[in-house]
Amino acid sequence: MTALYNRVALIGLGLIASSMAHAMKAGGLAGEIVGYAKSAETRATALDMGFVNRVTDTAAEAVQGADLVVLAVPVGAMGAIAAEIGPHLAPGCTVTDVGSVKQAVIEAVAPHIPEGVQFIPGHPMAGTEYSGPRSGFATLFRNRWWLLTPLEGHDPAALARFRALVEGIGAKVDSMDAAHHDVVLAVVSHTPHLIAYTMVGVADDLARVTDSEVIQYSAAGFRDFTRIAASDPTMWRDVFLTNKEATLDILGRFTEELFALQRAIRLGDGDHLHAYFTRTRAIRRGIIEAGQDTSAPDFGRGQPPA
């Protein structure tokens, strides 16, 4: 396949950026991949693993001559990085991001994007509980959604070109308004992560449950909470601080639902519980039918990527 971009600059070299690099190299979608990370150790690891062609000591140096720049840093760091690289972006370049919050990122980044450069906010709906340059793999985005929130007055040609790259690394693409994106993510990702962190914290606080018991019996649902709660703490701190309103709204709705279930359990209302669980089970089936998870035994753990 012909390269869609001559030079791609990855600012941040964690799971998402390294997976993008692996996938772009596998598909021949980028002529050169330049990487930057704050940590010299991370830069050295990325270069040693070979998913970037070279690394730089600064973000400003990394973006020079790039026709695609990917901001893959925590949401709270987006504004500072954009301010640093803004004066060094080449005319005709496209800048995108992979943050799971869009309104806050747009507000932080857009003011630093110069005339003649396209900013296409994006969010790959893919990930694992692992982070760092060694965690990436080429098939991470296969059959996963990559949400775009194009700005008013965007260049359709630049959008089409970037969309072709995203589809080239295996993802499915959809576009939506940034505010709507943040509400959707509060439902499907942000609040569930907060609940997982809370549940693991509750177990940690219960002195009558020893550490060995928590670990020994975690083959039940608690194991899945710990997997989610193992995600990068810096990233999730920034997510909750920047998507505060939507998360608090959904958390309030969750609390109302929880109170209703609590009342049903207290009153012994089996009909209510059965009807509720039947309705929610259908959502799981819908996720499997949409190809966003597997019905394989043990949730497909230990099986190679499709």
Short mmCIF file of C-alpha atoms in Angstrom, two decimals:
data_model
loop_
_atom_site.label_atom_id
_atom_site.label_comp_id
_atom_site.label_asym_id
_atom_site.label_seq_id
_atom_site.Cartn_x
_atom_site.Cartn_y
_atom_site.Cartn_z
CA MET A 1 0.00 0.00 0.00
CA THR A 2 1.24 3.53 -0.81
CA ALA A 3 2.15 5.60 2.22
CA LEU A 4 -0.61 8.05 3.15
CA TYR A 5 1.80 10.30 5.08
CA ASN A 6 5.47 10.91 4.38
CA ARG A 7 6.37 11.65 7.99
CA VAL A 8 4.29 10.91 11.09
CA ALA A 9 5.28 12.41 14.44
CA LEU A 10 4.09 10.58 17.54
CA ILE A 11 4.10 12.78 20.63
CA GLY A 12 3.90 10.24 23.44
CA LEU A 13 4.98 6.63 22.96
CA GLY A 14 2.63 4.56 25.10
CA LEU A 15 0.12 1.86 24.22
CA ILE A 16 -1.88 3.80 21.63
CA ALA A 17 1.02 5.51 19.87
CA SER A 18 3.18 2.38 19.76
CA SER A 19 0.24 0.34 18.43
CA MET A 20 -0.37 2.97 15.75
CA ALA A 21 3.30 2.77 14.79
CA HIS A 22 3.25 -1.03 14.59
CA ALA A 23 0.09 -0.95 12.48
CA MET A 24 1.33 1.82 10.16
CA LYS A 25 4.59 -0.03 9.59
CA ALA A 26 2.78 -3.30 8.92
CA GLY A 27 0.54 -1.60 6.35
CA GLY A 28 3.18 0.64 4.79
CA LEU A 29 1.05 3.68 5.61
CA ALA A 30 3.83 6.03 6.72
CA GLY A 31 7.13 6.82 5.07
CA GLU A 32 8.89 7.75 8.30
CA ILE A 33 7.76 7.62 11.94
CA VAL A 34 9.38 10.02 14.38
CA GLY A 35 8.78 9.64 18.11
CA TYR A 36 9.02 11.82 21.18
CA ALA A 37 8.36 11.02 24.83
CA LYS A 38 9.23 12.96 27.96
CA SER A 39 11.26 10.05 29.35
CA ALA A 40 14.64 9.37 27.76
CA GLU A 41 14.21 5.71 28.76
CA THR A 42 10.92 5.53 26.84
CA ARG A 43 12.51 7.10 23.78
CA ALA A 44 15.37 4.61 23.91
CA THR A 45 12.97 1.69 24.28
CA ALA A 46 10.88 2.81 21.30
CA LEU A 47 13.98 3.13 19.15
CA ASP A 48 15.32 -0.22 20.30
CA MET A 49 12.00 -1.93 19.53
CA GLY A 50 12.07 -0.45 16.04
CA PHE A 51 8.52 0.86 15.73
CA VAL A 52 9.89 4.38 15.17
CA ASN A 53 12.58 5.34 12.69
CA ARG A 54 14.08 7.92 15.01
CA VAL A 55 13.38 9.78 18.24
CA THR A 56 13.99 13.39 19.24
CA ASP A 57 14.78 15.14 22.50
CA THR A 58 11.90 17.63 22.18
CA ALA A 59 8.36 17.60 20.82
CA ALA A 60 9.12 20.70 18.75
CA GLU A 61 11.91 18.88 16.94
CA ALA A 62 9.74 15.79 16.37
CA VAL A 63 7.02 17.66 14.45
CA GLN A 64 9.34 19.49 12.04
CA GLY A 65 8.52 18.43 8.49
CA ALA A 66 5.74 16.07 9.61
CA ASP A 67 2.53 15.90 7.61
CA LEU A 68 0.73 14.09 10.46
CA VAL A 69 1.21 14.77 14.18
CA VAL A 70 -0.46 12.53 16.76
CA LEU A 71 -0.82 13.86 20.31
CA ALA A 72 -0.80 10.73 22.49
CA VAL A 73 -0.17 12.26 25.91
CA PRO A 74 -2.50 12.54 28.94
CA VAL A 75 -5.37 14.96 28.37
CA GLY A 76 -4.02 17.35 30.99
CA ALA A 77 -0.75 17.74 29.05
CA MET A 78 -2.33 18.42 25.62
CA GLY A 79 -2.41 22.21 25.91
CA ALA A 80 1.24 22.59 26.92
CA ILE A 81 2.40 20.24 24.15
CA ALA A 82 0.28 22.08 21.56
CA ALA A 83 1.78 25.40 22.65
CA GLU A 84 5.28 23.95 22.25
CA ILE A 85 4.80 22.45 18.81
CA GLY A 86 2.49 25.09 17.30
CA PRO A 87 5.22 27.36 15.87
CA HIS A 88 7.01 24.36 14.34
CA LEU A 89 4.11 22.76 12.45
CA ALA A 90 4.49 22.69 8.68
CA PRO A 91 1.78 24.21 6.46
CA GLY A 92 -0.60 21.50 5.27
CA CYS A 93 0.11 19.32 8.29
CA THR A 94 -2.70 17.52 10.12
CA VAL A 95 -2.72 17.33 13.92
CA THR A 96 -4.86 14.78 15.73
CA ASP A 97 -5.10 13.46 19.28
CA VAL A 98 -6.14 10.21 20.95
CA GLY A 99 -7.65 11.60 24.15
CA SER A 100 -10.85 10.10 25.52
CA VAL A 101 -12.23 13.58 26.28
CA LYS A 102 -12.88 15.89 23.36
CA GLN A 103 -14.31 19.25 24.46
CA ALA A 104 -11.45 19.93 26.89
CA VAL A 105 -8.84 18.83 24.36
CA ILE A 106 -10.29 21.09 21.67
CA GLU A 107 -10.27 24.04 24.06
CA ALA A 108 -6.67 23.33 25.05
CA VAL A 109 -5.20 22.53 21.63
CA ALA A 110 -7.11 24.50 18.98
CA PRO A 111 -5.81 27.96 20.00
CA HIS A 112 -2.25 26.81 19.29
CA ILE A 113 -2.89 25.39 15.81
CA PRO A 114 -1.61 27.87 13.20
CA GLU A 115 -3.32 28.89 9.98
CA GLY A 116 -2.85 26.29 7.27
CA VAL A 117 -2.71 23.34 9.69
CA GLN A 118 -5.70 21.04 10.20
CA PHE A 119 -6.71 19.86 13.67
CA ILE A 120 -8.85 16.71 13.63
CA PRO A 121 -9.70 15.62 17.20
CA GLY A 122 -10.02 11.86 17.53
CA HIS A 123 -10.44 9.03 19.99
CA PRO A 124 -9.60 5.35 19.30
CA MET A 125 -11.99 3.17 21.32
CA ALA A 126 -9.34 0.57 21.98
CA GLY A 127 -6.93 -0.24 24.74
CA THR A 128 -5.74 -2.63 27.41
CA GLU A 129 -4.79 -2.18 31.05
CA TYR A 130 -1.14 -2.01 30.01
CA SER A 131 0.84 1.11 29.19
CA GLY A 132 4.27 2.06 27.91
CA PRO A 133 6.14 1.51 24.64
CA ARG A 134 6.37 -2.26 25.08
CA SER A 135 2.59 -2.68 25.39
CA GLY A 136 1.63 -1.85 21.79
CA PHE A 137 0.70 -4.31 19.05
CA ALA A 138 -0.39 -3.91 15.43
CA THR A 139 -3.89 -5.40 15.78
CA LEU A 140 -5.07 -3.27 18.72
CA PHE A 141 -7.46 -1.24 16.56
CA ARG A 142 -8.83 -4.07 14.42
CA ASN A 143 -12.63 -3.84 14.26
CA ARG A 144 -12.65 -1.16 16.99
CA TRP A 145 -14.28 2.25 16.64
CA TRP A 146 -12.23 5.38 16.12
CA LEU A 147 -14.40 8.41 16.87
CA LEU A 148 -13.68 11.73 15.18
CA THR A 149 -15.05 15.12 16.20
CA PRO A 150 -14.15 17.39 13.25
CA LEU A 151 -14.18 21.12 13.87
CA GLU A 152 -16.39 23.55 11.99
CA GLY A 153 -14.76 24.58 8.73
CA HIS A 154 -12.44 21.56 8.55
CA ASP A 155 -10.80 20.55 5.28
CA PRO A 156 -12.72 17.55 3.84
CA ALA A 157 -9.61 16.32 1.99
CA ALA A 158 -7.52 16.28 5.18
CA LEU A 159 -10.33 14.47 7.01
CA ALA A 160 -10.64 11.87 4.23
CA ARG A 161 -6.89 11.29 4.24
CA PHE A 162 -6.75 10.74 7.98
CA ARG A 163 -9.85 8.56 7.87
CA ALA A 164 -8.10 6.39 5.27
CA LEU A 165 -5.17 5.95 7.66
CA VAL A 166 -7.44 4.96 10.53
CA GLU A 167 -9.26 2.45 8.36
CA GLY A 168 -5.90 1.24 7.06
CA ILE A 169 -4.82 0.22 10.56
CA GLY A 170 -8.04 -1.75 11.00
CA ALA A 171 -10.46 0.58 12.79
CA LYS A 172 -14.03 1.55 12.00
CA VAL A 173 -14.66 5.29 11.85
CA ASP A 174 -17.57 7.41 13.04
CA SER A 175 -17.95 11.15 13.54
CA MET A 176 -19.92 13.06 16.16
CA ASP A 177 -20.13 16.35 18.00
CA ALA A 178 -17.53 16.77 20.75
CA ALA A 179 -20.10 17.39 23.49
CA HIS A 180 -22.06 14.27 22.51
CA HIS A 181 -18.83 12.27 22.45
CA ASP A 182 -18.06 13.23 26.04
CA VAL A 183 -21.50 12.14 27.24
CA VAL A 184 -21.27 8.81 25.39
CA LEU A 185 -17.81 8.14 26.84
CA ALA A 186 -19.01 9.02 30.33
CA VAL A 187 -21.50 6.15 29.96
CA VAL A 188 -19.42 3.49 28.24
CA SER A 189 -15.98 4.17 29.68
CA HIS A 190 -15.42 6.90 32.25
CA THR A 191 -18.06 6.02 34.85
CA PRO A 192 -17.38 2.25 34.58
CA HIS A 193 -13.71 2.94 35.27
CA LEU A 194 -14.61 5.07 38.27
CA ILE A 195 -16.84 2.29 39.61
CA ALA A 196 -14.06 -0.26 39.10
CA TYR A 197 -11.55 1.90 40.95
CA THR A 198 -14.08 2.34 43.75
CA MET A 199 -14.87 -1.36 44.07
CA VAL A 200 -11.19 -2.28 44.26
CA GLY A 201 -10.73 0.48 46.83
CA VAL A 202 -13.61 -0.89 48.90
CA ALA A 203 -12.04 -4.35 48.93
CA ASP A 204 -8.73 -2.82 49.97
CA ASP A 205 -10.43 -1.00 52.85
CA LEU A 206 -12.18 -4.07 54.23
CA ALA A 207 -9.83 -5.27 56.93
CA ARG A 208 -11.81 -8.50 57.34
CA VAL A 209 -10.94 -9.52 53.77
CA THR A 210 -7.25 -10.36 53.64
CA ASP A 211 -5.09 -9.64 50.63
CA SER A 212 -4.68 -13.34 50.02
CA GLU A 213 -8.45 -13.86 49.86
CA VAL A 214 -8.91 -11.00 47.40
CA ILE A 215 -6.26 -12.48 45.14
CA GLN A 216 -7.19 -16.12 45.63
CA TYR A 217 -10.89 -15.72 44.84
CA SER A 218 -10.59 -13.07 42.12
CA ALA A 219 -11.61 -15.55 39.42
CA ALA A 220 -15.09 -14.11 39.96
CA GLY A 221 -16.28 -10.67 38.84
CA PHE A 222 -13.78 -8.85 41.03
CA ARG A 223 -11.00 -9.90 38.64
CA ASP A 224 -12.53 -7.80 35.88
CA PHE A 225 -12.74 -4.79 38.19
CA THR A 226 -9.02 -5.13 38.98
CA ARG A 227 -8.18 -5.35 35.27
CA ILE A 228 -9.98 -2.08 34.58
CA ALA A 229 -8.56 -0.43 37.69
CA ALA A 230 -5.03 -1.30 36.56
CA SER A 231 -5.21 1.39 33.85
CA ASP A 232 -2.82 4.34 33.83
CA PRO A 233 -3.62 6.57 36.86
CA THR A 234 -2.35 9.80 35.29
CA MET A 235 -4.54 9.36 32.24
CA TRP A 236 -7.65 8.65 34.31
CA ARG A 237 -7.01 11.48 36.73
CA ASP A 238 -7.02 13.86 33.77
CA VAL A 239 -10.09 12.24 32.21
CA PHE A 240 -12.23 12.80 35.31
CA LEU A 241 -11.00 16.35 35.80
CA THR A 242 -11.66 17.32 32.18
CA ASN A 243 -14.94 15.45 31.64
CA LYS A 244 -16.30 16.39 35.04
CA GLU A 245 -19.85 17.45 34.14
CA ALA A 246 -20.74 14.46 31.98
CA THR A 247 -19.19 11.98 34.42
CA LEU A 248 -20.97 13.46 37.42
CA ASP A 249 -24.27 13.41 35.52
CA ILE A 250 -23.92 9.73 34.60
CA LEU A 251 -22.66 8.90 38.09
CA GLY A 252 -25.81 10.50 39.51
CA ARG A 253 -27.97 8.36 37.21
CA PHE A 254 -25.99 5.30 38.26
CA THR A 255 -26.60 6.12 41.92
CA GLU A 256 -30.34 6.34 41.28
CA GLU A 257 -30.32 2.94 39.58
CA LEU A 258 -28.28 1.49 42.44
CA PHE A 259 -30.74 2.81 45.02
CA ALA A 260 -33.62 1.19 43.07
CA LEU A 261 -31.83 -2.17 43.07
CA GLN A 262 -30.96 -1.76 46.72
CA ARG A 263 -34.63 -1.24 47.51
CA ALA A 264 -35.66 -4.28 45.43
CA ILE A 265 -33.17 -6.46 47.31
CA ARG A 266 -34.34 -5.13 50.68
CA LEU A 267 -38.01 -5.76 49.81
CA GLY A 268 -37.31 -9.14 48.24
CA ASP A 269 -38.71 -7.96 44.91
CA GLY A 270 -37.46 -10.82 42.75
CA ASP A 271 -39.60 -9.83 39.77
CA HIS A 272 -37.96 -6.41 39.58
CA LEU A 273 -34.47 -7.90 39.83
CA HIS A 274 -35.15 -10.56 37.21
CA ALA A 275 -36.64 -8.05 34.76
CA TYR A 276 -33.74 -5.66 35.30
CA PHE A 277 -31.06 -8.32 34.80
CA THR A 278 -32.85 -9.67 31.72
CA ARG A 279 -32.87 -6.22 30.14
CA THR A 280 -29.24 -5.52 30.92
CA ARG A 281 -28.10 -8.95 29.71
CA ALA A 282 -29.40 -8.03 26.27
CA ILE A 283 -26.85 -5.21 26.13
CA ARG A 284 -24.02 -7.73 26.52
CA ARG A 285 -25.44 -9.77 23.67
CA GLY A 286 -25.63 -6.65 21.55
CA ILE A 287 -21.96 -5.87 22.18
CA ILE A 288 -20.97 -9.37 21.04
CA GLU A 289 -23.20 -9.16 17.95
CA ALA A 290 -21.58 -5.80 17.09
CA GLY A 291 -18.17 -7.51 17.11
CA GLN A 292 -16.85 -5.44 20.03
CA ASP A 293 -16.16 -8.45 22.25
CA THR A 294 -16.17 -12.23 22.18
CA SER A 295 -18.43 -14.89 23.64
CA ALA A 296 -15.48 -17.29 23.86
CA PRO A 297 -14.98 -19.06 27.19
CA ASP A 298 -13.36 -16.89 29.85
CA PHE A 299 -13.94 -13.83 27.63
CA GLY A 300 -11.29 -15.04 25.22
CA ARG A 301 -8.44 -14.54 27.66
CA GLY A 302 -5.24 -16.13 26.51
CA GLN A 303 -6.41 -16.41 22.91
CA PRO A 304 -4.36 -14.71 20.18
CA PRO A 305 -5.79 -11.49 18.70
CA ALA A 306 -8.21 -11.99 15.81
#
